[in-house]
Amino acid sequence: MNEAAGQWFEEHFLNLLGQPTVPEVRRTIRQLIRATINRHSCLPLNDPALIELLKQQPTIGEPDDATPLILSGDKLYLSRFFHCEREVAAMITSRNRPVSAIDPDSISNRLNREFGSETGNRQKLAALLALTRCLTIITGGPGTGKTSTVLKILKVLLEQEPSMEIKLAAPTGKAAMLLSQSIDSPSGQAKADVRTLHRLLGMHRDGRSYRHGPDNPISADLLIVDEASMIDLPMMHRLLSALPDRTHLLLLGDPRQLPSVDTGNVLADLCAGDAGFSTDFAAIAEPIIGEVEIASEPNKLTDAICELKQSYRFSPDSGVGRLAENIERGIDDAISATDGSVTFSSAPKEEQLLDNWPGYLSCLQRGNTSAEVLLDVFEQARILCSRRGGSPGVESINAAIESRLEKLELKKTDQNFYHGRPVLITRNDYNLELFNGDIGISVRLAESDQHMVVFPDGRQYLASRLPEHETCFAMTVHKAQGSEFDRVVLILTEETNAESETLMSRELLYTAATRAKQSILIYSPADRWRTAISSSASRASGMTAFLELDGPLD
């Protein structure tokens, strides 16, 4: 939401509340609205006198009051987000329970077969959680084996119960496609059917309502959701509301990535507590896994969360791996790696940007390359930017690359679609089942000026039928979540203003770095890098209070 729209919303909301006359109250409500626009679920307060003053306002109520604003402890909420947050905490913690019956010897034998008999295997620990608990949250950075662990979990579960109904989902089309490519169907005969959350919930064509909900729940014995860090607070509420109590839930994700595009930072909030386990679970786990850490401060999600810590993608001396680790720790170490996998540089030269896709460029120059080949070579690299506008940003970089294509006579001036144009969908179209974040490639139809846009799952549409879209040689780091590329080029804007400052964060750098499988080239002024390393994209929330054993849900 831009500044003008934000100011209009503030005034409109204050008018609905009757324009509170007490200046401190009016100022606090403005701060809450601004925090909500910036995707925080609440406004933390640290002034006891102000809290007492707010309690006296007729439009501000306690947690169970039907008022526009809710004051819960030292946090002020819009009513919608308070109830959403509290109910998400209640629904997810209600699933944190053991399965009705387990056979420790059988589980031990099956896990030893899949993971080996050595102790201290975190993947084996995560699998044990999934086999013995109704809720499991598996976290970890890139290459820690989240997906391979799930594949083994599925194998064991389906051996025990071949008729088990399993559904898999991810927040975006791209993330769903990658999960589908990584996980074979349990029968081994076809790729897994992984749906976006919108498709799983059955979003109607109006884009506002859903087929599945409390009165018509999703049918599944087990639901696996990847890239859970991308799920915002309202979507998590909608998902949990649509799951029957019998459904086991398995969430996968990396809480250190950027928060969701919309309100909240749910996965990070859920994983913020003590990482240890209960003594009851330890009694089951230790004969199978070896010693596990006991939680010194248990909460309502104790025994639900397992972090995978060993990276199988990056060796200990890998430049990309060490870069991600330094970013996570807040270490300002902008030094190029000796193995060539990490390079820092000054501002990029526009005429060299296209050189990041040598195979793709070669295909364009050869002519009638198939969509499948073009997609494959294009997806090997991506330019990621901190913002759309600015200098440089997504818009200016895409324009510069297309200008070079014109000079190479691979694109005509003012030609919208051309053979090989990479297309990013930016608005959901529920009729075509194309969703924000889907990426396809444009190919010219034989003996025609028309173009078809082909997507990785084989679907294809005339270019003229597409919903809102844009060229995507460059895209924002946010848009790249759920994707992986052999080579990443990260470009941080040189501009310093309020908008660019809010975008610079450690989470943005970490998310960008962990998109790279082999190498990353970083264009950033030194002060921009330091600003981002020292800033956090964390969001204000009351979720951790709702997860405390003596918290509001007791």
Coordinates of C-alpha atoms in Angstrom, one line a residue:
M1 CA 0.0 0.0 0.0
N2 CA 1.5 3.4 -1.0
E3 CA 1.7 6.4 1.3
A4 CA -1.4 8.1 -0.1
A5 CA -3.5 5.0 0.2
G6 CA -2.2 4.5 3.7
Q7 CA -3.1 8.0 4.8
W8 CA -6.6 7.6 3.3
F9 CA -7.1 4.3 5.2
E10 CA -6.0 5.9 8.5
E11 CA -8.4 8.7 8.1
H12 CA -11.2 6.4 7.0
F13 CA -10.7 4.1 9.9
L14 CA -10.5 6.9 12.4
N15 CA -13.8 8.3 11.1
L16 CA -15.4 4.9 11.6
L17 CA -14.2 5.0 15.2
G18 CA -15.7 8.5 15.7
Q19 CA -12.3 10.3 15.7
P20 CA -11.1 9.8 19.3
T21 CA -10.6 13.1 21.0
V22 CA -7.8 12.2 23.3
P23 CA -4.6 13.0 21.3
E24 CA -2.6 10.1 22.8
V25 CA -5.4 7.6 21.9
R26 CA -5.7 9.0 18.3
R27 CA -1.9 8.9 17.9
T28 CA -1.7 5.3 19.1
I29 CA -4.5 4.1 16.8
R30 CA -2.7 5.8 13.9
Q31 CA 0.4 3.8 14.9
L32 CA -1.6 0.6 14.9
I33 CA -3.0 1.3 11.5
R34 CA 0.4 2.0 10.2
A35 CA 1.8 -1.2 11.8
T36 CA -1.0 -3.2 10.2
I37 CA -0.3 -1.7 6.7
N38 CA 3.3 -2.8 7.3
R39 CA 2.1 -6.4 7.9
H40 CA 2.4 -6.5 11.7
S41 CA -0.5 -8.2 13.4
C42 CA -0.4 -5.9 16.4
L43 CA 1.2 -2.8 18.0
P44 CA 3.3 -3.5 21.1
L45 CA 3.0 -0.9 23.9
N46 CA 5.5 -0.2 26.6
D47 CA 3.8 2.7 28.5
P48 CA 1.6 1.4 31.4
A49 CA -0.2 4.8 31.6
L50 CA -1.1 4.6 28.0
I51 CA -2.4 1.1 28.4
E52 CA -4.7 2.2 31.2
L53 CA -5.9 5.1 29.1
L54 CA -6.7 2.8 26.2
K55 CA -8.7 0.5 28.5
Q56 CA -11.1 3.4 29.1
Q57 CA -12.0 3.8 25.4
P58 CA -15.4 2.4 24.3
T59 CA -13.9 1.2 20.9
I60 CA -11.1 -0.8 22.6
G61 CA -12.1 -4.0 24.4
E62 CA -10.7 -7.0 26.1
P63 CA -10.0 -10.3 24.2
D64 CA -13.6 -11.5 24.3
D65 CA -15.3 -8.2 23.6
A66 CA -17.0 -7.3 20.3
T67 CA -15.1 -4.1 19.7
P68 CA -13.2 -2.8 16.6
L69 CA -9.9 -2.8 18.6
I70 CA -8.7 -5.4 21.1
L71 CA -6.1 -4.8 23.9
S72 CA -4.5 -8.0 24.9
G73 CA -1.8 -7.5 27.6
D74 CA 0.6 -5.0 26.2
K75 CA -0.5 -5.4 22.6
L76 CA -3.1 -3.5 20.6
Y77 CA -4.8 -5.2 17.7
L78 CA -7.4 -4.7 15.1
S79 CA -10.1 -7.1 16.2
R80 CA -9.8 -9.3 13.0
F81 CA -6.1 -9.9 13.5
F82 CA -6.4 -10.6 17.2
H83 CA -9.0 -13.3 16.7
C84 CA -7.1 -14.7 13.7
E85 CA -3.9 -15.0 15.6
R86 CA -5.5 -16.5 18.8
E87 CA -7.5 -19.0 16.7
V88 CA -4.4 -20.1 14.7
A89 CA -2.6 -20.7 17.9
A90 CA -5.5 -22.7 19.3
M91 CA -6.1 -24.8 16.1
I92 CA -2.4 -25.7 15.6
T93 CA -1.7 -26.5 19.2
S94 CA -4.8 -28.8 19.4
R95 CA -3.1 -31.0 16.8
N96 CA 0.1 -31.3 18.9
R97 CA -0.8 -34.7 20.4
P98 CA 0.5 -38.2 20.1
V99 CA -1.1 -40.7 17.7
S100 CA -3.5 -43.1 19.3
A101 CA -1.2 -46.1 19.3
I102 CA 2.4 -46.8 18.2
D103 CA 4.5 -49.9 17.9
P104 CA 8.1 -48.7 19.0
D105 CA 9.8 -51.9 17.7
S106 CA 8.2 -51.7 14.3
I107 CA 8.9 -47.9 14.0
S108 CA 12.5 -48.5 15.0
N109 CA 13.0 -51.2 12.5
R110 CA 11.5 -49.1 9.6
L111 CA 13.5 -46.0 10.6
N112 CA 16.7 -47.9 10.9
R113 CA 16.1 -49.3 7.4
E114 CA 15.5 -45.8 5.9
F115 CA 18.0 -43.8 7.9
G116 CA 20.5 -46.2 9.3
S117 CA 21.1 -47.2 12.9
E118 CA 23.5 -44.4 13.9
T119 CA 22.4 -42.1 16.8
G120 CA 22.0 -38.4 16.5
N121 CA 20.4 -38.4 13.0
R122 CA 18.1 -35.3 12.9
Q123 CA 16.3 -36.5 9.8
K124 CA 15.5 -39.7 11.6
L125 CA 14.3 -37.7 14.6
A126 CA 12.0 -35.6 12.3
A127 CA 10.6 -38.8 10.8
L128 CA 10.0 -40.2 14.3
L129 CA 8.0 -37.1 15.1
A130 CA 5.9 -37.5 12.0
L131 CA 5.2 -41.1 12.7
T132 CA 4.2 -40.6 16.4
R133 CA 2.6 -37.1 16.5
C134 CA -0.4 -35.6 14.7
L135 CA 1.5 -32.3 14.1
T136 CA 5.1 -32.1 12.8
I137 CA 7.0 -29.0 11.8
I138 CA 10.3 -29.7 10.0
T139 CA 12.6 -26.7 9.5
G140 CA 16.0 -26.2 8.1
G141 CA 18.0 -24.3 5.6
P142 CA 18.6 -25.2 2.0
G143 CA 20.0 -28.7 1.3
T144 CA 19.3 -30.0 4.8
G145 CA 17.1 -32.8 3.5
K146 CA 13.6 -31.7 4.4
T147 CA 12.2 -33.1 1.1
S148 CA 14.2 -36.3 1.2
T149 CA 13.1 -36.9 4.8
V150 CA 9.5 -36.5 3.8
L151 CA 9.9 -39.0 1.0
K152 CA 11.1 -41.6 3.5
I153 CA 8.3 -40.7 5.9
L154 CA 5.8 -41.3 3.1
K155 CA 7.3 -44.6 2.3
V156 CA 7.1 -45.8 5.9
L157 CA 3.5 -44.5 6.4
L158 CA 2.2 -46.1 3.2
E159 CA 3.8 -49.4 4.1
Q160 CA 1.8 -49.3 7.4
E161 CA -1.4 -48.0 5.8
P162 CA -1.4 -48.3 1.9
S163 CA -4.8 -46.7 1.6
M164 CA -3.8 -43.6 3.5
E165 CA -5.1 -40.4 1.7
I166 CA -2.2 -38.0 1.4
K167 CA -2.3 -34.5 0.0
L168 CA 0.6 -32.2 -0.7
A169 CA 0.5 -28.4 -1.1
A170 CA 2.6 -25.3 -1.3
P171 CA 1.8 -21.5 -1.2
T172 CA 2.8 -20.8 -4.8
G173 CA 2.7 -22.5 -8.2
K174 CA 6.5 -22.4 -8.4
A175 CA 6.9 -24.0 -4.9
A176 CA 4.3 -26.6 -5.7
M177 CA 6.1 -27.5 -9.0
L178 CA 9.5 -27.9 -7.2
L179 CA 7.9 -30.1 -4.6
S180 CA 6.2 -32.2 -7.2
Q181 CA 9.6 -32.6 -9.0
S182 CA 11.3 -33.6 -5.8
I183 CA 8.8 -36.1 -4.5
D184 CA 7.7 -39.1 -6.6
S185 CA 4.2 -40.4 -5.8
P186 CA 4.2 -43.1 -3.2
S187 CA 3.5 -45.7 -5.8
G188 CA 6.6 -44.6 -7.8
Q189 CA 4.5 -44.6 -11.0
A190 CA 3.9 -40.9 -11.4
K191 CA 4.9 -37.5 -10.0
A192 CA 3.1 -36.4 -6.8
D193 CA 0.0 -34.2 -7.3
V194 CA 1.1 -31.1 -5.4
R195 CA -1.4 -28.3 -5.4
T196 CA -1.2 -24.6 -4.4
L197 CA -3.0 -23.8 -1.2
H198 CA -5.6 -21.9 -3.3
R199 CA -6.3 -25.0 -5.3
L200 CA -6.3 -27.2 -2.3
L201 CA -8.9 -25.0 -0.6
G202 CA -10.9 -24.8 -3.8
M203 CA -10.9 -21.1 -4.3
H204 CA -14.0 -20.0 -6.3
R205 CA -13.8 -18.0 -9.5
D206 CA -14.7 -14.8 -7.7
G207 CA -11.2 -15.1 -6.0
R208 CA -12.8 -14.3 -2.6
S209 CA -14.5 -17.5 -1.4
Y210 CA -13.5 -21.1 -1.0
R211 CA -15.1 -24.5 -1.4
H212 CA -13.4 -26.0 1.7
G213 CA -13.8 -24.6 5.2
P214 CA -15.2 -25.7 8.6
D215 CA -18.5 -26.9 7.1
N216 CA -16.8 -28.7 4.2
P217 CA -13.4 -29.8 5.3
I218 CA -10.6 -31.1 3.1
S219 CA -10.5 -34.8 2.9
A220 CA -7.1 -36.1 3.9
D221 CA -5.4 -38.4 6.4
L222 CA -2.2 -36.5 6.0
L223 CA -1.5 -33.0 4.6
I224 CA 2.1 -32.0 3.8
V225 CA 2.7 -28.3 3.1
D226 CA 6.1 -27.0 1.8
E227 CA 7.5 -23.5 2.1
A228 CA 5.4 -22.7 5.1
S229 CA 7.4 -19.5 5.8
M230 CA 5.4 -18.0 2.9
I231 CA 2.0 -18.6 4.5
D232 CA 0.5 -15.5 6.0
L233 CA -1.7 -15.3 9.1
P234 CA -5.1 -15.2 7.3
M235 CA -4.1 -18.0 4.9
M236 CA -2.9 -20.2 7.9
H237 CA -6.2 -19.5 9.6
R238 CA -8.1 -20.5 6.5
L239 CA -6.1 -23.7 6.0
L240 CA -6.4 -24.9 9.6
S241 CA -10.1 -24.1 9.7
A242 CA -10.5 -26.4 6.7
L243 CA -8.7 -29.4 8.1
P244 CA -10.7 -32.1 10.0
D245 CA -9.4 -33.0 13.4
R246 CA -8.3 -36.5 12.2
T247 CA -5.9 -35.0 9.6
H248 CA -2.2 -35.2 10.5
L249 CA -0.4 -32.0 9.5
L250 CA 3.3 -31.8 8.4
L251 CA 4.7 -28.3 7.7
L252 CA 8.1 -27.8 6.0
G253 CA 10.0 -24.5 5.8
D254 CA 12.8 -22.2 6.8
P255 CA 11.8 -19.6 9.4
R256 CA 14.9 -17.5 8.6
Q257 CA 13.6 -16.5 5.2
L258 CA 11.6 -13.3 4.5
P259 CA 8.2 -13.1 6.2
S260 CA 5.1 -13.7 4.1
V261 CA 3.9 -11.0 1.7
D262 CA 0.8 -10.4 3.7
T263 CA 0.3 -10.0 7.5
G264 CA 2.3 -12.0 10.0
N265 CA 5.3 -14.2 10.2
V266 CA 3.6 -17.4 11.3
L267 CA 6.3 -20.1 10.8
A268 CA 8.9 -18.0 12.6
D269 CA 6.5 -17.3 15.5
L270 CA 5.7 -21.0 15.8
C271 CA 9.4 -21.9 15.9
A272 CA 10.4 -19.2 18.3
G273 CA 10.3 -21.2 21.5
D274 CA 12.6 -23.8 23.2
A275 CA 13.8 -26.3 20.6
G276 CA 13.9 -29.2 23.1
F277 CA 11.5 -32.1 23.7
S278 CA 9.4 -33.5 26.6
T279 CA 10.6 -36.3 28.8
D280 CA 7.7 -38.4 27.6
F281 CA 8.8 -38.1 24.0
A282 CA 12.4 -38.6 25.0
A283 CA 11.5 -41.9 26.5
I284 CA 10.2 -43.1 23.1
A285 CA 12.9 -41.4 21.1
E286 CA 16.1 -42.3 22.9
P287 CA 16.1 -46.0 22.2
I288 CA 15.7 -45.2 18.5
I289 CA 17.5 -41.9 18.0
G290 CA 19.8 -41.6 21.0
E291 CA 19.9 -38.7 23.4
V292 CA 17.5 -35.8 22.6
E293 CA 17.6 -32.4 24.2
I294 CA 15.0 -31.8 26.9
A295 CA 13.1 -28.5 26.8
S296 CA 13.9 -26.2 29.7
E297 CA 10.9 -24.0 28.9
P298 CA 8.3 -26.2 27.2
N299 CA 5.4 -24.6 25.4
K300 CA 2.3 -25.8 23.6
L301 CA 4.3 -26.8 20.5
T302 CA 7.0 -28.9 22.4
D303 CA 7.4 -32.2 20.6
A304 CA 6.1 -30.8 17.3
I305 CA 9.2 -29.1 15.9
C306 CA 12.5 -30.5 14.6
E307 CA 15.2 -28.5 12.9
L308 CA 17.5 -30.1 10.4
K309 CA 20.9 -28.6 10.8
Q310 CA 23.4 -30.4 8.5
S311 CA 23.5 -29.1 4.9
Y312 CA 24.1 -31.7 2.2
R313 CA 24.1 -29.2 -0.6
F314 CA 27.0 -27.1 0.7
S315 CA 30.3 -28.4 1.9
P316 CA 31.8 -26.8 5.1
D317 CA 34.1 -24.7 2.9
S318 CA 31.4 -23.7 0.4
G319 CA 31.3 -20.0 -0.3
V320 CA 27.5 -19.9 -0.7
G321 CA 27.0 -22.0 2.5
R322 CA 29.3 -19.8 4.6
L323 CA 27.7 -16.6 3.1
A324 CA 24.2 -17.8 4.2
E325 CA 25.6 -18.7 7.7
N326 CA 27.3 -15.3 8.1
I327 CA 24.1 -13.5 7.0
E328 CA 22.1 -15.5 9.6
R329 CA 24.5 -14.6 12.3
G330 CA 24.6 -10.9 11.3
I331 CA 28.3 -11.0 10.3
D332 CA 29.2 -8.2 7.9
D333 CA 31.7 -10.2 5.8
A334 CA 31.3 -9.0 2.2
I335 CA 34.4 -10.9 0.9
S336 CA 34.3 -12.9 -2.3
A337 CA 34.8 -16.7 -1.8
T338 CA 38.0 -18.3 -2.9
D339 CA 36.0 -21.1 -4.7
G340 CA 34.4 -18.6 -7.0
S341 CA 30.9 -19.3 -5.7
V342 CA 30.4 -15.9 -4.1
T343 CA 31.5 -12.6 -5.8
F344 CA 30.9 -9.1 -4.7
S345 CA 31.1 -6.3 -7.2
S346 CA 30.1 -2.7 -7.9
A347 CA 27.1 -1.6 -10.0
P348 CA 26.4 -4.0 -12.9
K349 CA 26.8 -3.0 -16.5
E350 CA 23.5 -3.1 -18.3
E351 CA 25.0 -4.6 -21.5
Q352 CA 26.3 -7.6 -19.5
L353 CA 23.1 -8.6 -17.7
L354 CA 22.0 -11.0 -20.4
D355 CA 25.3 -12.8 -20.2
N356 CA 24.0 -14.5 -17.1
W357 CA 22.1 -16.9 -19.4
P358 CA 24.6 -18.1 -22.0
G359 CA 22.7 -21.3 -22.8
Y360 CA 19.4 -19.4 -23.1
L361 CA 20.9 -16.8 -25.4
S362 CA 22.4 -19.5 -27.5
C363 CA 19.0 -21.1 -27.9
L364 CA 17.4 -17.8 -29.0
Q365 CA 20.1 -17.2 -31.6
R366 CA 19.6 -20.7 -33.0
G367 CA 16.0 -20.1 -33.6
N368 CA 13.1 -22.6 -33.2
T369 CA 14.1 -24.0 -29.8
S370 CA 11.3 -25.9 -28.0
A371 CA 9.6 -24.3 -25.0
E372 CA 10.8 -27.2 -22.8
V373 CA 14.4 -26.5 -23.6
L374 CA 14.0 -22.8 -23.2
L375 CA 12.4 -23.2 -19.8
D376 CA 15.2 -25.5 -18.7
V377 CA 18.1 -23.2 -19.7
F378 CA 16.3 -20.0 -18.5
E379 CA 15.5 -21.5 -15.1
Q380 CA 19.3 -22.0 -14.5
A381 CA 19.8 -18.4 -13.5
R382 CA 17.9 -15.4 -12.1
I383 CA 18.6 -11.8 -11.3
L384 CA 17.1 -10.9 -7.9
C385 CA 16.4 -7.3 -6.7
S386 CA 15.5 -5.8 -3.4
R387 CA 12.7 -3.8 -5.0
R388 CA 10.7 -3.3 -8.2
G389 CA 11.5 0.3 -8.9
G390 CA 14.6 2.3 -8.0
S391 CA 18.0 2.4 -9.6
P392 CA 18.5 -0.4 -10.4
G393 CA 15.4 -2.4 -9.8
V394 CA 13.3 -5.1 -11.5
E395 CA 11.7 -2.8 -14.0
S396 CA 14.8 -1.1 -15.1
I397 CA 16.8 -4.3 -15.4
N398 CA 14.1 -6.1 -17.4
A399 CA 13.9 -3.1 -19.7
A400 CA 17.7 -3.1 -20.2
I401 CA 17.8 -6.8 -21.0
E402 CA 15.0 -6.5 -23.6
S403 CA 16.8 -3.5 -25.1
R404 CA 19.8 -5.7 -25.7
L405 CA 17.7 -8.4 -27.2
E406 CA 16.5 -5.7 -29.7
K407 CA 20.1 -4.8 -30.5
L408 CA 20.8 -8.5 -31.1
E409 CA 17.7 -8.6 -33.4
L410 CA 16.1 -11.3 -31.2
K411 CA 13.2 -9.0 -30.3
K412 CA 11.5 -6.3 -32.4
T413 CA 11.2 -2.7 -31.0
D414 CA 7.8 -2.3 -29.2
Q415 CA 7.1 -6.0 -29.6
N416 CA 5.4 -7.3 -26.5
F417 CA 5.8 -11.0 -27.0
Y418 CA 8.8 -12.6 -28.7
H419 CA 10.2 -16.1 -28.9
G420 CA 11.8 -17.0 -25.6
R421 CA 10.2 -14.2 -23.5
P422 CA 10.1 -15.3 -19.8
V423 CA 6.7 -14.4 -18.4
L424 CA 5.8 -14.1 -14.7
I425 CA 2.0 -14.1 -13.8
T426 CA 1.2 -11.3 -11.4
R427 CA -2.5 -11.8 -10.8
N428 CA -4.4 -15.0 -10.0
D429 CA -6.8 -16.2 -12.7
Y430 CA -9.0 -19.0 -11.3
N431 CA -10.6 -19.7 -14.6
L432 CA -7.3 -20.5 -16.3
E433 CA -5.8 -21.8 -13.0
L434 CA -2.8 -19.5 -13.4
F435 CA -1.6 -17.9 -10.2
N436 CA 0.6 -15.1 -9.0
G437 CA 4.2 -16.3 -9.3
D438 CA 3.7 -18.9 -12.1
I439 CA 6.5 -18.6 -14.7
G440 CA 6.2 -19.6 -18.4
I441 CA 8.0 -19.1 -21.6
S442 CA 6.7 -17.5 -24.8
V443 CA 7.2 -19.4 -28.1
R444 CA 6.2 -18.3 -31.6
L445 CA 3.7 -20.4 -33.4
A446 CA 4.9 -21.7 -36.8
E447 CA 4.1 -19.4 -39.7
S448 CA 2.2 -17.0 -37.5
D449 CA 2.8 -13.8 -35.5
Q450 CA 0.9 -15.3 -32.6
H451 CA 2.7 -16.6 -29.5
M452 CA 1.9 -19.3 -27.0
V453 CA 3.1 -19.2 -23.4
V454 CA 4.1 -22.6 -22.1
F455 CA 4.3 -23.5 -18.4
P456 CA 6.5 -26.2 -16.8
D457 CA 3.6 -28.5 -16.2
G458 CA 2.9 -28.5 -19.9
R459 CA -0.1 -26.2 -19.9
Q460 CA -0.1 -23.6 -22.7
Y461 CA -2.2 -20.6 -23.4
L462 CA -2.3 -18.0 -26.2
A463 CA -0.4 -15.0 -25.0
S464 CA -3.5 -12.8 -25.5
R465 CA -5.4 -14.9 -22.9
L466 CA -2.9 -14.4 -20.0
P467 CA -3.9 -12.5 -16.9
E468 CA -1.7 -9.6 -15.7
H469 CA 2.0 -10.5 -16.3
E470 CA 5.5 -9.2 -16.7
T471 CA 8.9 -10.1 -18.1
C472 CA 11.0 -11.8 -15.4
F473 CA 14.7 -11.9 -16.2
A474 CA 14.8 -10.0 -13.0
M475 CA 12.3 -10.4 -10.1
T476 CA 12.1 -9.3 -6.5
V477 CA 13.6 -11.6 -3.8
H478 CA 10.1 -11.9 -2.4
K479 CA 8.9 -13.4 -5.7
A480 CA 11.8 -15.8 -5.8
Q481 CA 10.8 -17.6 -2.5
G482 CA 10.2 -21.2 -3.2
S483 CA 12.5 -21.2 -6.2
E484 CA 16.1 -22.4 -6.7
F485 CA 18.6 -21.5 -9.4
D486 CA 22.1 -22.7 -10.2
R487 CA 23.3 -19.1 -10.4
V488 CA 21.8 -16.1 -8.7
V489 CA 22.7 -12.4 -9.3
L490 CA 21.6 -10.2 -6.4
I491 CA 21.3 -6.5 -7.0
L492 CA 20.6 -4.1 -4.1
T493 CA 19.2 -0.7 -5.0
E494 CA 21.5 2.2 -4.6
E495 CA 18.7 4.5 -3.6
T496 CA 18.3 5.5 0.1
N497 CA 14.7 6.5 1.0
A498 CA 12.1 5.3 3.4
E499 CA 10.8 2.5 1.1
S500 CA 14.2 1.1 0.3
E501 CA 15.3 1.2 3.9
T502 CA 12.4 -0.9 5.0
L503 CA 13.2 -3.5 2.4
M504 CA 16.8 -3.9 3.5
S505 CA 17.0 -6.7 5.9
R506 CA 19.1 -9.7 7.0
E507 CA 16.1 -12.0 6.0
L508 CA 16.1 -10.5 2.4
L509 CA 19.9 -11.3 2.0
Y510 CA 19.4 -14.8 3.5
T511 CA 16.5 -15.6 1.2
A512 CA 18.4 -14.4 -1.8
A513 CA 21.6 -16.3 -0.9
T514 CA 19.7 -19.5 -0.3
R515 CA 18.1 -19.5 -3.7
A516 CA 21.6 -20.2 -5.2
K517 CA 22.6 -23.8 -5.6
Q518 CA 26.1 -23.2 -7.1
S519 CA 27.0 -19.5 -7.1
I520 CA 25.9 -16.0 -6.4
L521 CA 27.1 -12.6 -7.7
I522 CA 26.2 -9.7 -5.5
Y523 CA 26.1 -6.1 -6.7
S524 CA 25.8 -3.8 -3.7
P525 CA 27.3 -0.6 -2.3
A526 CA 29.1 -1.4 0.9
D527 CA 26.7 0.7 3.0
R528 CA 23.7 -1.0 1.5
W529 CA 25.1 -4.4 2.6
R530 CA 25.8 -3.2 6.1
T531 CA 22.4 -1.7 6.4
A532 CA 20.7 -5.0 5.4
I533 CA 22.9 -7.2 7.6
S534 CA 22.1 -5.0 10.7
S535 CA 18.4 -4.9 10.1
S536 CA 15.6 -7.4 10.7
A537 CA 12.3 -8.0 8.9
S538 CA 10.7 -9.4 12.0
R539 CA 7.1 -8.5 12.6
A540 CA 5.2 -7.6 15.8
S541 CA 3.0 -10.5 16.9
G542 CA 1.4 -11.9 20.0
M543 CA 1.6 -15.5 18.8
T544 CA 4.4 -16.6 21.2
A545 CA 2.2 -15.5 24.2
F546 CA -0.6 -17.7 22.9
L547 CA 1.8 -20.6 22.8
E548 CA 3.0 -20.3 26.4
L549 CA 1.8 -23.0 28.7
D550 CA 0.4 -20.4 31.1
G551 CA -0.7 -18.1 28.2
P552 CA -4.1 -16.9 27.2
L553 CA -5.2 -20.2 25.8
D554 CA -5.1 -22.0 29.1

